Backbone as a ProteinNet text record, in pm:
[ID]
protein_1_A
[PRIMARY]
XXXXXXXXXXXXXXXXXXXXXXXXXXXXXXXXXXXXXXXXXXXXXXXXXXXXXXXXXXXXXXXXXXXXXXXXXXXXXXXXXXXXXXXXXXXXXXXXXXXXXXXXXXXXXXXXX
[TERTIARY]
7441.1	7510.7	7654.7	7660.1	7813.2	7889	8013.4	8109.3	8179.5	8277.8	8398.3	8354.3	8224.8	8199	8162.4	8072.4	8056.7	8175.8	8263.7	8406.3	8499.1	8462.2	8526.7	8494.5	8384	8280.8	8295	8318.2	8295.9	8441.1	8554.7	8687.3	8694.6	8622.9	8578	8577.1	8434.4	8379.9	8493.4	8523.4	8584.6	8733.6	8811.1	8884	8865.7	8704.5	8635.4	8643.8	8578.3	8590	8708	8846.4	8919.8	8950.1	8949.7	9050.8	8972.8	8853.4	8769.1	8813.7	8853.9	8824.2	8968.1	9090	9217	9189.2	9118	9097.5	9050.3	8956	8945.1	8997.5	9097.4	9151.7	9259.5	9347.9	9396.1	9330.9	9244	9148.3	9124.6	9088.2	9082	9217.9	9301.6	9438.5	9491.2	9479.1	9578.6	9489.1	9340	9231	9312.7	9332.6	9395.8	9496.3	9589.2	9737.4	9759.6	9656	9638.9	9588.6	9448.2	9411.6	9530.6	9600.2	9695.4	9786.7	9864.5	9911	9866.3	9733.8	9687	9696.7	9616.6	9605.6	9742.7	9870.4	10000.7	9998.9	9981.8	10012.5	9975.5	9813.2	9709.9	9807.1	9816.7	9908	10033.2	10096.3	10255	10235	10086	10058	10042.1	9930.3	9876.8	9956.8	10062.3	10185.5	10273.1	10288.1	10380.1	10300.5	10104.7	10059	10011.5	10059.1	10054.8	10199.5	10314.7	10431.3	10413.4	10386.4	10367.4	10231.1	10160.5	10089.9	10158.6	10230.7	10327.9	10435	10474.3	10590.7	10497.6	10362.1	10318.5	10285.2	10230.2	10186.7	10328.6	10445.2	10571.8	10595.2	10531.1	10619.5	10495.6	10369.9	10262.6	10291.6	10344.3	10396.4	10548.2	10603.9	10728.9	10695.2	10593.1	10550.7	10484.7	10414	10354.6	10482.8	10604.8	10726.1	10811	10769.3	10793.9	10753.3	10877.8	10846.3	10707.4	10678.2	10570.9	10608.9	10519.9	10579	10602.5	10513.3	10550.9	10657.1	10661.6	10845.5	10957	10935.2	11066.1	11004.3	10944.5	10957.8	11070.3	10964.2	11080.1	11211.4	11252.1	11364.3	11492.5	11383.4	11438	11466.4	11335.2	11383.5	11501.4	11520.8	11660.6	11767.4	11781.2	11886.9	11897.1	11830.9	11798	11885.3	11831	11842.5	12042.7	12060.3	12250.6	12292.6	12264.2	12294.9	12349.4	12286.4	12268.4	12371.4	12354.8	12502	12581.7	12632.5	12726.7	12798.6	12712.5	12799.7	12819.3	12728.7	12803.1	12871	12920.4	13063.2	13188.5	13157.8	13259	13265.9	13191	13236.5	13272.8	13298.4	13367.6	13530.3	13523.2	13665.1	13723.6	13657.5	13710.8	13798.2	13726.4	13786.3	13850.7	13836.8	13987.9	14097.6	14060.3	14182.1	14282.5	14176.9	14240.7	14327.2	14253.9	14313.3	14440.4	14443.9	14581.7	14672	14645	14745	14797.6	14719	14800.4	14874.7	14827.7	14880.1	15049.5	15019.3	15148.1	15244.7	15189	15245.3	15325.9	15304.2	15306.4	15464.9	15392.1	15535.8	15632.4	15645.5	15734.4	15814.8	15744.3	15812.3	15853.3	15789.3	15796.2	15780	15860	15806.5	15882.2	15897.6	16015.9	15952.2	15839.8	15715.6	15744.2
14710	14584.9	14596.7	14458.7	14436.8	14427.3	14502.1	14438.8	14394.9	14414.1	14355.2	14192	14176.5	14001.3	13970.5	14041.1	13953.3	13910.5	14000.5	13997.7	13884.9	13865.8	13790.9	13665.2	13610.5	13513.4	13442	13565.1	13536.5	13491.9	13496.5	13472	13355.3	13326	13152.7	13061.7	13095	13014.3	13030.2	13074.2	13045.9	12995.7	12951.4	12910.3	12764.3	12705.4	12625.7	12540.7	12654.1	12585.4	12573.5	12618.8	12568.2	12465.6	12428.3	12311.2	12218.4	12195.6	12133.1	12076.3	12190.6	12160	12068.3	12094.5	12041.7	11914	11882.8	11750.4	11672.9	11750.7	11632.4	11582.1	11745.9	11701.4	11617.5	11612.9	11493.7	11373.7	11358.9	11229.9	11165.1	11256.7	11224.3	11195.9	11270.6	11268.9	11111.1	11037.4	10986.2	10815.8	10870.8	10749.2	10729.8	10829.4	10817.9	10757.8	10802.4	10748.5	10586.3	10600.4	10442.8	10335.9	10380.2	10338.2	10351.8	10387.1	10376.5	10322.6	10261.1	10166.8	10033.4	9981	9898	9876.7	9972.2	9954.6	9910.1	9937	9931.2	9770.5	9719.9	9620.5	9538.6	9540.6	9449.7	9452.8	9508.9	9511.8	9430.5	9449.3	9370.9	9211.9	9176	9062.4	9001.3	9087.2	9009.7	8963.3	9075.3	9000.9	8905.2	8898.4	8790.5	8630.4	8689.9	8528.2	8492.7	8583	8537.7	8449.5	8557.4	8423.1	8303.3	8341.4	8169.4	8079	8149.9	8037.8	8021.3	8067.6	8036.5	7916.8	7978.4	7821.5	7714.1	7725.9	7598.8	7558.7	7616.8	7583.7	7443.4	7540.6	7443.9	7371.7	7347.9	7209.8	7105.6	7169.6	7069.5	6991.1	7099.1	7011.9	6968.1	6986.2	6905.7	6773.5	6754.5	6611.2	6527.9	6580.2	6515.6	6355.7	6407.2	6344.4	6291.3	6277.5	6223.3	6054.7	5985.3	5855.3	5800.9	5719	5649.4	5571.5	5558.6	5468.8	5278.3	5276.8	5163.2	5164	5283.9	5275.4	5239.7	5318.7	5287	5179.6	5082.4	4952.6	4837.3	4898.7	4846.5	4885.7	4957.6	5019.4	4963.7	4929.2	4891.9	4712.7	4681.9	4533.3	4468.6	4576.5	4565.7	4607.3	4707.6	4716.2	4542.7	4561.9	4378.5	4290.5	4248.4	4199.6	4251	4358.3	4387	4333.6	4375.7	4357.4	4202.5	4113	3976.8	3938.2	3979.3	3945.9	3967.8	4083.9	4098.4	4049.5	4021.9	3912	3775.1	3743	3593.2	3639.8	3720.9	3762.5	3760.6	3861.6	3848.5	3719.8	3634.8	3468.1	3433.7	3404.8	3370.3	3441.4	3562.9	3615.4	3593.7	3558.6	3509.6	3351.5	3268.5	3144.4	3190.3	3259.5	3255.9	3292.7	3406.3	3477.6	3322.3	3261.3	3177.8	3037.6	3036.5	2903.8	2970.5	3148.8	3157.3	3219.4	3225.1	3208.7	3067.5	2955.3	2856	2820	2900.4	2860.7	2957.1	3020.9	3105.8	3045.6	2975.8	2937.8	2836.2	2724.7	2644.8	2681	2792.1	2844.6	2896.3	2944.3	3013.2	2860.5	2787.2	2671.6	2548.2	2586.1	2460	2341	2215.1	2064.7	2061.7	2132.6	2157.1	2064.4	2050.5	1976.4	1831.1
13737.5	13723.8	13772.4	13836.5	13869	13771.3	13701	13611.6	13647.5	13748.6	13819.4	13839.6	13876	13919.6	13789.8	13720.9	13566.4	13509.4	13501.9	13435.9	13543.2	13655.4	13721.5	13702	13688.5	13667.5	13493.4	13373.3	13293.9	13255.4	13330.2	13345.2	13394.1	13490.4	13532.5	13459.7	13393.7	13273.6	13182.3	13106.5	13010	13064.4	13192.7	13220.6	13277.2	13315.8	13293.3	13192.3	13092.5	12971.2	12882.8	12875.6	12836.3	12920.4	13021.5	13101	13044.5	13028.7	12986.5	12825.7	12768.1	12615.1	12612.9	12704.7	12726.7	12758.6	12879.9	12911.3	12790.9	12724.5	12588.6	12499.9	12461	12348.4	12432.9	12511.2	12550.5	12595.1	12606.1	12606.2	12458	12378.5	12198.1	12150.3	12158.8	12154.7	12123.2	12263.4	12348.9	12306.5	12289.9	12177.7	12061.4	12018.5	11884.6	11863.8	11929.3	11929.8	11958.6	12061.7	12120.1	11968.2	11919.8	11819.7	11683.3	11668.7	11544.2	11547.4	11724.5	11777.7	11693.8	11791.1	11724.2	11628.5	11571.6	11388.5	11320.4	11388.9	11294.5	11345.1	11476.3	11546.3	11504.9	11426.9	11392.8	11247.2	11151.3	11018.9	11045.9	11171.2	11165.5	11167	11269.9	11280.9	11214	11056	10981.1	10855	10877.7	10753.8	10814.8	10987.7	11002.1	10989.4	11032.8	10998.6	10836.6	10760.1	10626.6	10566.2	10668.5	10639.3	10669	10833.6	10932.4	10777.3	10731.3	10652.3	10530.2	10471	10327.6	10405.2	10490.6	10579.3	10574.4	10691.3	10711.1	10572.9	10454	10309.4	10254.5	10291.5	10216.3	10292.6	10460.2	10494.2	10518.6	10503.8	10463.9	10318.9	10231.5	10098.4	10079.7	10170	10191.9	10267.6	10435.9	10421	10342.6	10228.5	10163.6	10076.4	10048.5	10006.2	10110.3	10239.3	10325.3	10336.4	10404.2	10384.9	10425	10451	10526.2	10599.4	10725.4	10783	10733.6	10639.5	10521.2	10479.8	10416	10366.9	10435.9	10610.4	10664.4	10725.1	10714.9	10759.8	10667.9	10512	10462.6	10430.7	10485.3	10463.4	10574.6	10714.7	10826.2	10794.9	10711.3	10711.8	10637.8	10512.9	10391.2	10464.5	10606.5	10688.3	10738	10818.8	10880.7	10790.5	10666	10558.8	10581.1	10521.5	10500.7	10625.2	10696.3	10839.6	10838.8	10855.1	10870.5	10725.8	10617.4	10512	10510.5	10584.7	10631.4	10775.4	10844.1	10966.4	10907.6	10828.3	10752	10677.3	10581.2	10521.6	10599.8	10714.6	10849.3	10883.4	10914.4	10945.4	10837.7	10708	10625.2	10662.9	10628.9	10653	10769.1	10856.1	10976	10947.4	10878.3	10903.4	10758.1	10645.7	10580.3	10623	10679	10777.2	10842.1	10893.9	10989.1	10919.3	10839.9	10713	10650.5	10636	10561.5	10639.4	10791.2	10887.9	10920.1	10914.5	10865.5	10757.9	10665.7	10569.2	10561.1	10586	10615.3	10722.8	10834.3	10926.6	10877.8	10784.8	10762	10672.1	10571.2	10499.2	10539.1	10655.8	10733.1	10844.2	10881.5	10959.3	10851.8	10765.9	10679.3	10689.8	10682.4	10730.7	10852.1	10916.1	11064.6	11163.4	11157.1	11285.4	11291.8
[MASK]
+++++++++++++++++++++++++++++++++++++++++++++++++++++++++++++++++++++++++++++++++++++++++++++++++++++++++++++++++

């Protein structure tokens, strides 16, 4: 028997087979790492869409106390409503205004006319 080639050969193989066993464990490795990525990623998500559902929870129950659009109709028509009493207030004060500028006028010239 050859030893020099067995021994050369059997130096092969087992340099074979480590590159081999290397390629995997960085193949398993690099699965892994990848997978625990995720896994943290899938966890960050699922607590930020448990906030996003406690928010939408309080502003689904914050519109619930929201007007209606009934309400601000009437709300718009009692504007309407001030609105309109108050420009006839302003025409009143308008012609008092104007009656006690005569009337002032009147006191200031006196029967001079």
């Amino acid at each position: 028997m050859n030893y020099v080639a067995l021994d050369f050969w059997w130096k092969v193989g087992i340099t074979v087979l480590n590159a081999g066993f290397c390629i995997y464990m960085y193949l398993v490795t690099r699965n892994r790492v990848t997978n625990e990525r995720i896994s943290k990623l899938q966890e960050n998500v699922d607590t930020r869409l448990d906030n996003h559902g406690d928010r939408l929870a309080r502003i689904e129950q914050d519109a619930r106390h929201a007007p209606t659009h009934e309400d601000l109709k009437r709300i718009h028509t009692r504007i309407d409503e001030t609105a309109k009493s108050l420009a006839r207030i302003e025409g009143e004060f308008a012609g008092t205004n104007h009656t006690l500028n005569l009337i002032h006028e009147y006191l200031l010239n006196g029967n001079n006319k």
